[in-house]
PDB file of C-alpha atoms and ligand atoms in Angstrom:
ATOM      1  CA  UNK A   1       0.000   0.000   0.000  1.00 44.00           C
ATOM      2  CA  UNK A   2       1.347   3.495  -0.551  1.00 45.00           C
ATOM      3  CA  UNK A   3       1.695   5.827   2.404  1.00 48.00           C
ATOM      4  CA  UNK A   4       0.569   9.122   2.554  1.00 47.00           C
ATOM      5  CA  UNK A   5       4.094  10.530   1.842  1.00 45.00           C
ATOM      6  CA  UNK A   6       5.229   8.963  -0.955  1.00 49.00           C
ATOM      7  CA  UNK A   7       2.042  10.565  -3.169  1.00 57.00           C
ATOM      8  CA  UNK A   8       3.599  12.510  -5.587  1.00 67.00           C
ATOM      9  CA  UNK A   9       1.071  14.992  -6.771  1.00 65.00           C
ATOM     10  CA  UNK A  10       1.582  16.161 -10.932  1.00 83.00           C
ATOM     11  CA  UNK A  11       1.508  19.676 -10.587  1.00 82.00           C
ATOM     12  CA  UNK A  12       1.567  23.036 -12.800  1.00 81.00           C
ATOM     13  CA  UNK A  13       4.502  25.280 -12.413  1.00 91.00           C
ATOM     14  CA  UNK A  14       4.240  28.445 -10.513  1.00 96.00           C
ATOM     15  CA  UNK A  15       5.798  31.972 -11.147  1.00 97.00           C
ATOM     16  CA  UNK A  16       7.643  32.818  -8.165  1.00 98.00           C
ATOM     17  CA  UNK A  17       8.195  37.055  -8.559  1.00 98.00           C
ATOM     18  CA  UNK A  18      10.456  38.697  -6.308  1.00 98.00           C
ATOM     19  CA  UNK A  19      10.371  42.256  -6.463  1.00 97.00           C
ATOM     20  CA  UNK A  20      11.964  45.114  -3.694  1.00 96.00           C
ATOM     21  CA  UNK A  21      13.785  48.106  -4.042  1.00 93.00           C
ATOM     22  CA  UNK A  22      17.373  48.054  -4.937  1.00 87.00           C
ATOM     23  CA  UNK A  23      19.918  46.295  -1.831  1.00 87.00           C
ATOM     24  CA  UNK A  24      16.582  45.247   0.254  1.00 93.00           C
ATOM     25  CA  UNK A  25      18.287  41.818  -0.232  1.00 91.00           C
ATOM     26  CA  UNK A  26      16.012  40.457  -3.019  1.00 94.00           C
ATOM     27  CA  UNK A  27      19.290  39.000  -5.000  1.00 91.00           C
ATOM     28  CA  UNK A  28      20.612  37.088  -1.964  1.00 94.00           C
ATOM     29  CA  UNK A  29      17.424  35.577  -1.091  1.00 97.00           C
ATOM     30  CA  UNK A  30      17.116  35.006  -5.158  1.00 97.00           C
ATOM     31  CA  UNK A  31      20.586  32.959  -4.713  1.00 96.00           C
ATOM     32  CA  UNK A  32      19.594  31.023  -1.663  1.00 98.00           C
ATOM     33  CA  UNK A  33      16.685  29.543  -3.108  1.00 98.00           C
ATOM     34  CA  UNK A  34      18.303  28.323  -5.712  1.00 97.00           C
ATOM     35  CA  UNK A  35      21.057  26.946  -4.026  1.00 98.00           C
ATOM     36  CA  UNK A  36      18.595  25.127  -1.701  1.00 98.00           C
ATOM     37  CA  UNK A  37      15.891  24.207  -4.404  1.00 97.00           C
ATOM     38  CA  UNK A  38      17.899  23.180  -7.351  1.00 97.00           C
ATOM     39  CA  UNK A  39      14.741  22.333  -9.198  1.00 95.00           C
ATOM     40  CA  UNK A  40      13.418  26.122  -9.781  1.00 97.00           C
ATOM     41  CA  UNK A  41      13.732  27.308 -13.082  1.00 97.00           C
ATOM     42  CA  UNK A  42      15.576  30.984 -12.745  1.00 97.00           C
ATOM     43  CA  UNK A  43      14.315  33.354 -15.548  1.00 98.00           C
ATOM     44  CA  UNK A  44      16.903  35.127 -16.743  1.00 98.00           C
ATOM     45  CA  UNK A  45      16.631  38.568 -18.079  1.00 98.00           C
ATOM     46  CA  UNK A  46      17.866  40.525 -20.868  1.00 98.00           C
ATOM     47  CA  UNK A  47      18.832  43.985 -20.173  1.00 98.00           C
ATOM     48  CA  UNK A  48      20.797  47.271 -21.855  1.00 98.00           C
ATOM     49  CA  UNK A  49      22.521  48.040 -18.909  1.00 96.00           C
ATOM     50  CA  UNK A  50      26.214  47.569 -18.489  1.00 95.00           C
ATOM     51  CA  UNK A  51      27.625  44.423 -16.840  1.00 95.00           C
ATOM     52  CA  UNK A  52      28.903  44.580 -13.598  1.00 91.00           C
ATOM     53  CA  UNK A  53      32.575  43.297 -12.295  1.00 92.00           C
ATOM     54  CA  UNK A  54      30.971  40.141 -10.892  1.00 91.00           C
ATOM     55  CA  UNK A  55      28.212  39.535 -12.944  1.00 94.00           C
ATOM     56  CA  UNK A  56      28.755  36.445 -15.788  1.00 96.00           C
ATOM     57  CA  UNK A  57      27.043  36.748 -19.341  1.00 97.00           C
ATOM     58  CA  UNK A  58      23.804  34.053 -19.065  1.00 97.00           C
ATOM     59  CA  UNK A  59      23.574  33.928 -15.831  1.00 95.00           C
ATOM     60  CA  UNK A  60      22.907  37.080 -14.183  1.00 94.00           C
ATOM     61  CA  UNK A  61      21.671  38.418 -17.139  1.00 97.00           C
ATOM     62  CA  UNK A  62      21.648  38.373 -21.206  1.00 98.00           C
ATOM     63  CA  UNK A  63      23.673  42.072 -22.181  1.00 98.00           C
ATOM     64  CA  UNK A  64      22.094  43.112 -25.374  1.00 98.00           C
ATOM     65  CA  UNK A  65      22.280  45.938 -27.203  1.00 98.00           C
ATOM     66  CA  UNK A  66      19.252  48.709 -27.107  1.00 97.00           C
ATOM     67  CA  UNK A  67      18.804  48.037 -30.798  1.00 98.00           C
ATOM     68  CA  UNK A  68      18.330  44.213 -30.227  1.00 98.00           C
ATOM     69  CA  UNK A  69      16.301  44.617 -27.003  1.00 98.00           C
ATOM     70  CA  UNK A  70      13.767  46.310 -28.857  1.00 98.00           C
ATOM     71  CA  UNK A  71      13.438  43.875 -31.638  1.00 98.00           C
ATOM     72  CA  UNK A  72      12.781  41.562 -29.181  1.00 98.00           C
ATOM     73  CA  UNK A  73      10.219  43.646 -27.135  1.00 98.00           C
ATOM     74  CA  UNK A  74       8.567  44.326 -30.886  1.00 98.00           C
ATOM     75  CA  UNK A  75       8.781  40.771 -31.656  1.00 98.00           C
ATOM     76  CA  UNK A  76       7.162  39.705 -28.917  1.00 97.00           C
ATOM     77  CA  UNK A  77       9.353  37.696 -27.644  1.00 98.00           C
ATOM     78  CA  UNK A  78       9.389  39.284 -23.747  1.00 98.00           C
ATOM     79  CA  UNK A  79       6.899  37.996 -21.519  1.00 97.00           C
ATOM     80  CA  UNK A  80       7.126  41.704 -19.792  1.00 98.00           C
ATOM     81  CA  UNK A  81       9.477  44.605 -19.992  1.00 98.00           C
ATOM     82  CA  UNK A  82      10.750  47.320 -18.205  1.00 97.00           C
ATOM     83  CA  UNK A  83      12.603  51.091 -17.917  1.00 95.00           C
ATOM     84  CA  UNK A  84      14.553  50.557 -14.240  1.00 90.00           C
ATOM     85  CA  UNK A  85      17.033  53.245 -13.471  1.00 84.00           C
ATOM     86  CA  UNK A  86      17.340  54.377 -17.378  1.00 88.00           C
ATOM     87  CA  UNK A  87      17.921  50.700 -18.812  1.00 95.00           C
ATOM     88  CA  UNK A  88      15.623  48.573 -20.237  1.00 98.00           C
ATOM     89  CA  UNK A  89      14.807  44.971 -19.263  1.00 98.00           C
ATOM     90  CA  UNK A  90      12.982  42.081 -20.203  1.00 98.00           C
ATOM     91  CA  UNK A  91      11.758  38.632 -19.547  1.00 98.00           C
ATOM     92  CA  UNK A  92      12.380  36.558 -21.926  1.00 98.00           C
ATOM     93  CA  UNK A  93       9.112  34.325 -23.210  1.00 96.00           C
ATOM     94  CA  UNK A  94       9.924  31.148 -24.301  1.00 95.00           C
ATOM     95  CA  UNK A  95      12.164  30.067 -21.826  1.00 95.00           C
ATOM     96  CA  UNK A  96       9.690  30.617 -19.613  1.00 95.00           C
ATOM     97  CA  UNK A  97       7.499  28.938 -21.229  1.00 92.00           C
ATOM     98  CA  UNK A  98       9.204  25.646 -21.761  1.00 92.00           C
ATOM     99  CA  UNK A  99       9.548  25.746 -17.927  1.00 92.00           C
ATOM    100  CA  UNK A 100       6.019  26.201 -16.846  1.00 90.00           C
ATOM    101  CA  UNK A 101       5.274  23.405 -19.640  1.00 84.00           C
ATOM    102  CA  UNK A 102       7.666  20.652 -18.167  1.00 87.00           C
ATOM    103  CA  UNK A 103       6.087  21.381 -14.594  1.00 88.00           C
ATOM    104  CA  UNK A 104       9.037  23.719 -13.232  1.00 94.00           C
ATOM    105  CA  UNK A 105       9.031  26.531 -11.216  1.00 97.00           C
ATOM    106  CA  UNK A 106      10.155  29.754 -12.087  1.00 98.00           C
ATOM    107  CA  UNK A 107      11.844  32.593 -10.620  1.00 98.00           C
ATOM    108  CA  UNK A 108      11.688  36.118 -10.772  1.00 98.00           C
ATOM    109  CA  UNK A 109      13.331  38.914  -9.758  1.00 96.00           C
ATOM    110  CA  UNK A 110      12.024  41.921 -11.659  1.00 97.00           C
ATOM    111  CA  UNK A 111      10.356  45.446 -10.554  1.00 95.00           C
ATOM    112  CA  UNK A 112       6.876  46.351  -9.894  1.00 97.00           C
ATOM    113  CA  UNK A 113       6.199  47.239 -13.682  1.00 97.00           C
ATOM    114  CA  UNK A 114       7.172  43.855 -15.097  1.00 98.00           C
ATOM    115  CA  UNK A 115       5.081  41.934 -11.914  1.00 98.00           C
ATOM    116  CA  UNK A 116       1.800  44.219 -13.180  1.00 98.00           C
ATOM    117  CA  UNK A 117       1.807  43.069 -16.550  1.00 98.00           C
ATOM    118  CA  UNK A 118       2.851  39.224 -15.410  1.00 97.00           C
ATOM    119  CA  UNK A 119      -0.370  39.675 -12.769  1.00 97.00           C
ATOM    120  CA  UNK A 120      -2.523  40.949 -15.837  1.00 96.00           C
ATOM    121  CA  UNK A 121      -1.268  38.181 -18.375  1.00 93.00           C
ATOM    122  CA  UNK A 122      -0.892  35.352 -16.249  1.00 91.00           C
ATOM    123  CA  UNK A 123      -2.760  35.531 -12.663  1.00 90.00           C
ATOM    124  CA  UNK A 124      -3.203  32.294 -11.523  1.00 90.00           C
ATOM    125  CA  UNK A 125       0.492  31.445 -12.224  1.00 93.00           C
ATOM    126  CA  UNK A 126       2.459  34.347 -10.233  1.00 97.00           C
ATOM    127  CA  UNK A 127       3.317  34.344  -6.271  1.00 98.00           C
ATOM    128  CA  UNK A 128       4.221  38.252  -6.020  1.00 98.00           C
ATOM    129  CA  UNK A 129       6.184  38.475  -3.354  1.00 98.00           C
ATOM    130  CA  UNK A 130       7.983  41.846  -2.189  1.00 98.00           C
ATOM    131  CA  UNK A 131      10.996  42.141   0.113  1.00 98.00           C
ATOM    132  CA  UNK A 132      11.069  45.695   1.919  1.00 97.00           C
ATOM    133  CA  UNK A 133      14.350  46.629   3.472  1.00 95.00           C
ATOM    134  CA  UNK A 134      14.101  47.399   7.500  1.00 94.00           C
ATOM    135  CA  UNK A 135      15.035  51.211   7.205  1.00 95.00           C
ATOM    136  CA  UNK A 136      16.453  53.602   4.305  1.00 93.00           C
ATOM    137  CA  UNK A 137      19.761  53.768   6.348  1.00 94.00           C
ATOM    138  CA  UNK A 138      19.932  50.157   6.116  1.00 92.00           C
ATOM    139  CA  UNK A 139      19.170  50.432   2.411  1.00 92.00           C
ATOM    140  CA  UNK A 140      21.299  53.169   1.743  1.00 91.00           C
ATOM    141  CA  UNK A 141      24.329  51.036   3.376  1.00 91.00           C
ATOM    142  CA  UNK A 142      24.004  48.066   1.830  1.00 89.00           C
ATOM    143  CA  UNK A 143      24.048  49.589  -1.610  1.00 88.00           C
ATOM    144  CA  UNK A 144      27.319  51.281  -0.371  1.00 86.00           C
ATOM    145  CA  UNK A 145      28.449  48.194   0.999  1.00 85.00           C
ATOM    146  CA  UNK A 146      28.016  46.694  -2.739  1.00 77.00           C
ATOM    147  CA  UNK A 147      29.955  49.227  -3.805  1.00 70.00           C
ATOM    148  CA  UNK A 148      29.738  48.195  -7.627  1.00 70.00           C
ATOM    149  CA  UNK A 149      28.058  51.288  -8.426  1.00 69.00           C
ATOM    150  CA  UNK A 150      29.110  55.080  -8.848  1.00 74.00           C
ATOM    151  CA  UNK A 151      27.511  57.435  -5.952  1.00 74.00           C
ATOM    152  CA  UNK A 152      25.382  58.998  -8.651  1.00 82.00           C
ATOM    153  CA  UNK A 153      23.773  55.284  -9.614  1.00 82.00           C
ATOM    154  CA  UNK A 154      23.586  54.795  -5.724  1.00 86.00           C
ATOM    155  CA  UNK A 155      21.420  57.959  -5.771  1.00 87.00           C
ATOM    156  CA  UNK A 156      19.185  57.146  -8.313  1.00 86.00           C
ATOM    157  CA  UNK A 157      18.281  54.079  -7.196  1.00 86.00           C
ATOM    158  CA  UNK A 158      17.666  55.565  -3.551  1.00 90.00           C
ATOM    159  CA  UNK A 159      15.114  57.836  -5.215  1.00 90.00           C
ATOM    160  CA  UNK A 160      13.634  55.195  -7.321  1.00 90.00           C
ATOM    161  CA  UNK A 161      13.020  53.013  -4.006  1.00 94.00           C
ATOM    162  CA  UNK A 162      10.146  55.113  -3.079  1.00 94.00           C
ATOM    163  CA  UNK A 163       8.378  54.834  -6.501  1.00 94.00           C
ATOM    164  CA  UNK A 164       8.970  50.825  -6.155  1.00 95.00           C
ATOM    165  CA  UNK A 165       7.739  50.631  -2.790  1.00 96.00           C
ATOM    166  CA  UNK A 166       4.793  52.706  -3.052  1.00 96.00           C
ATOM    167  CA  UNK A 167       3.463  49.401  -5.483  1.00 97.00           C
ATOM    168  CA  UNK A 168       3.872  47.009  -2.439  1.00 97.00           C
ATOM    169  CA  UNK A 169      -0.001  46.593  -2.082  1.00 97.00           C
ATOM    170  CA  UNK A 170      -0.056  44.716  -5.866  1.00 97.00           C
ATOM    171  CA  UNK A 171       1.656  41.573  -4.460  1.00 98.00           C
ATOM    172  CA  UNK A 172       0.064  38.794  -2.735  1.00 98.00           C
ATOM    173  CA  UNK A 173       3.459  38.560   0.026  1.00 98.00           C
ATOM    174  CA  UNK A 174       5.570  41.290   1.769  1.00 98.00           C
ATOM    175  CA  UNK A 175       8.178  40.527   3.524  1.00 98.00           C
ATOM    176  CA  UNK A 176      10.743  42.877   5.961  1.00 97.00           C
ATOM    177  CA  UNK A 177      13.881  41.568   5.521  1.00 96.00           C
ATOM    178  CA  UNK A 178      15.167  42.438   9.055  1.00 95.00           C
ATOM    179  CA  UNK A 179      17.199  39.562   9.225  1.00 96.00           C
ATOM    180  CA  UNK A 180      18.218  37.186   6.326  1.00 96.00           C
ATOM    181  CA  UNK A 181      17.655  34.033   7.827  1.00 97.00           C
ATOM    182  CA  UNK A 182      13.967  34.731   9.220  1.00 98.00           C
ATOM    183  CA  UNK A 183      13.091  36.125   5.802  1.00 98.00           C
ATOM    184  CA  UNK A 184      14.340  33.509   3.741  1.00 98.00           C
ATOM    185  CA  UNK A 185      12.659  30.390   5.820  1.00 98.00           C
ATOM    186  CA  UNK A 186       9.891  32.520   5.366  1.00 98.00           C
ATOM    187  CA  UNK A 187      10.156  32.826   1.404  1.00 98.00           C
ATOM    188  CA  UNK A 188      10.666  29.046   1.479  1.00 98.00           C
ATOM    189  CA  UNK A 189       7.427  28.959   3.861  1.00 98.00           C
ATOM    190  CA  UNK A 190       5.321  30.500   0.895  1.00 98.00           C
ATOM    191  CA  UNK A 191       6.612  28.370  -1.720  1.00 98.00           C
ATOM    192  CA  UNK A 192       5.578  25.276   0.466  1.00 97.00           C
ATOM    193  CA  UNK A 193       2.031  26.374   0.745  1.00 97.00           C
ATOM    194  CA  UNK A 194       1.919  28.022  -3.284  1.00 96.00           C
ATOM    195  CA  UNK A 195       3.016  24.713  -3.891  1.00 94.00           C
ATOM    196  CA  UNK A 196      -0.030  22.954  -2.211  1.00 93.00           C
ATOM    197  CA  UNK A 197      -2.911  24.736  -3.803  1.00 93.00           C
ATOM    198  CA  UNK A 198      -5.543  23.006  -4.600  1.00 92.00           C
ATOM    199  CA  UNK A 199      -5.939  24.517  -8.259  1.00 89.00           C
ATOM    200  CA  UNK A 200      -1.752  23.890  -8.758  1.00 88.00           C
ATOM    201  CA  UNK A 201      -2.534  20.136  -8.129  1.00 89.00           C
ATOM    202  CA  UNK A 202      -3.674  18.682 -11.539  1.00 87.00           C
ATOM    203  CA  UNK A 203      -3.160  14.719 -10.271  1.00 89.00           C
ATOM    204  CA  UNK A 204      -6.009  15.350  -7.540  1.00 92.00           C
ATOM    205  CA  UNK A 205      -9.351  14.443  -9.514  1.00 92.00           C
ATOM    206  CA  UNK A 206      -7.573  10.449  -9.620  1.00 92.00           C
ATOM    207  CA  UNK A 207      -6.639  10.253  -6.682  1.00 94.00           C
ATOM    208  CA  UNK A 208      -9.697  11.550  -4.792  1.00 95.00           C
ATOM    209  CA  UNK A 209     -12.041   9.019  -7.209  1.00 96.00           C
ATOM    210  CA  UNK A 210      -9.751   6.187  -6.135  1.00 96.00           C
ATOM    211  CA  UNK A 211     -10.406   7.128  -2.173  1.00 96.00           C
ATOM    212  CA  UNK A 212     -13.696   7.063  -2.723  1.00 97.00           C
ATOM    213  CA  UNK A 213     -13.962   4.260  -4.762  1.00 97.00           C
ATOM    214  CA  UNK A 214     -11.911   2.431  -1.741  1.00 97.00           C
ATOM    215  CA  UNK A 215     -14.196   3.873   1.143  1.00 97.00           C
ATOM    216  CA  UNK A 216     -17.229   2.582  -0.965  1.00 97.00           C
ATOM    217  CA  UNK A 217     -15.677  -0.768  -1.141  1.00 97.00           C
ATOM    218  CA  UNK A 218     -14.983  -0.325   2.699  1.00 96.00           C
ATOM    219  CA  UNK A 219     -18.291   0.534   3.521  1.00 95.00           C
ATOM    220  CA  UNK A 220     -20.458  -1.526   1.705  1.00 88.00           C
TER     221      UNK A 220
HETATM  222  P1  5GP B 301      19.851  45.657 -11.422  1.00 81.68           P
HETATM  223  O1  5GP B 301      20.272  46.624 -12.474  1.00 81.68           O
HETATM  224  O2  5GP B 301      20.214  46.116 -10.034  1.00 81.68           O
HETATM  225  O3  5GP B 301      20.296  44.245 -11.700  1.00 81.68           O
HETATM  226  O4  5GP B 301      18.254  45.612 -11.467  1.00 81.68           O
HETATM  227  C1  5GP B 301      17.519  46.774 -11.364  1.00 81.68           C
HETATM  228  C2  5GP B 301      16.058  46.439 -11.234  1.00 81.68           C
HETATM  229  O5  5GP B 301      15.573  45.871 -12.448  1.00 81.68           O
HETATM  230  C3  5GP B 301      15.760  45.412 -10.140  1.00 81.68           C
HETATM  231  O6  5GP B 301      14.655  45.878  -9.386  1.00 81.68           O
HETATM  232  C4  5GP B 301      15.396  44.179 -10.903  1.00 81.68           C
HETATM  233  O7  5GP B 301      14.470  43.401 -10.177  1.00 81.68           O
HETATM  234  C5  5GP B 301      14.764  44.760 -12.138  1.00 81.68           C
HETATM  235  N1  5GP B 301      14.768  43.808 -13.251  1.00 81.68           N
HETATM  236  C6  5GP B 301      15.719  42.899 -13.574  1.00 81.68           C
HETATM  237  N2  5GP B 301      15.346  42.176 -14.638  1.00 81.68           N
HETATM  238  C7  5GP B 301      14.122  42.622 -14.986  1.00 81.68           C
HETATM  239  C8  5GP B 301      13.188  42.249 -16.014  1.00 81.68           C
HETATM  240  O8  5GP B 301      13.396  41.356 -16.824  1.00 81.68           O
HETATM  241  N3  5GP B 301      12.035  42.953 -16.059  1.00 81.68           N
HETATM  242  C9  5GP B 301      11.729  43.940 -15.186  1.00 81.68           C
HETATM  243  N4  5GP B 301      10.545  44.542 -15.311  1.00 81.68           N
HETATM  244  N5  5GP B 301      12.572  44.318 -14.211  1.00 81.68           N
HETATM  245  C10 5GP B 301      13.755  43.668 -14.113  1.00 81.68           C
END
């Protein structure tokens, strides 16, 4: 007989969409996730802004040219895209796609613009969830602490943390990320349960019409 635990559910992928201002943490707990769940699908963007020191071609991002980005965009070949900061970004689609298709999970980690037109495309897929940062001193210091950007970018992106914020209301999660640990067991928390839901669980229907087919033979 099979126990209880070793029911393996089929299930439809979810879209897993982490958004926060710049340095709230959303790339660490991004990296951790993956680490941990080797299984999730990251989707990786395309963007037009420059590469950083430590950032690798593929797998932070796709570079691309502004030219190219928009053929894409026209194309439609980007699930969503974005201005962030003066650069353009983008999602690409098929990738994603394939993902979804083969049952995977798929992360996210895109702004507030791209999550509004995933939510309006694709609802029943996407798990928004948004990471705030504890203060804006402790935002402001860990984008120094990063230090991979001129004070000018650091600026910016302070000023463009109130416009990303004020859109915390759109996601379905938020999350303070006081400390790292808490806030990641509690990311992994809401994947559990996202996971679980009843719509997400295409195998159910059989398995339900065999219990009752075996309480029927029980009972009669
Ligand atoms: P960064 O330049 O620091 O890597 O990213 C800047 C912002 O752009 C972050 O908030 C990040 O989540 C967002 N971003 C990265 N990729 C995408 C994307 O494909 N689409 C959208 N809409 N935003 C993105």
């Amino acid at each position: 007989m099979t126990s209880p635990s070793q029911i393996s559910v089929v299930r439809r992928g979810l879209m897993l969409v982490l958004s926060s201002p710049s340095g709230a943490g959303k790339s660490t707990l991004a990296r951790l996730l993956l680490e941990k769940h080797p299984e999730i699908h990251l989707s990786v963007s395309v963007t037009t802004r420059d590469k950083r020191p430590s950032e690798v071609e593929g797998i932070h991002y796709h570079f691309i040219k502004r030219e190219r980005f928009e053929k894409l965009r026209d194309a439609g070949d980007l699930l969503e895209s974005a201005e962030v900061h003066g650069n353009f970004y983008g999602t690409p689609r098929e990738a994603v796609e394939n993902a979804l298709v083969a049952g995977k999970d798929v992360l996210f980690d895109i702004d507030y613009q791209g999550t509004l037109q995933l939510y309006d495309k694709m609802r029943t897929d996407i798990v928004g969830v948004f990471i705030l940062p504890p203060s804006a001193t402790e935002l402001k210091t860990r984008l120094e602490r990063r230090a991979e950007d001129a004070s000018g970018v650091i600026e910016k992106r302070l000023k463009n943390a109130r416009t990303e914020i004020a859109h915390w209301e759109h996601y379905d999660y938020v999350l303070v990320n006081e400390d790292l640990g808490e806030t990641f067991r509690s990311l992994e928390a809401i994947l559990a349960a996202e996971r679980l839901r009843r719509e997400r669980q295409l195998g159910l229907p059989p398995i339900v019409d065999r219990l009752d087919q075996e309480l029927a033979t029980l009972t009669s």
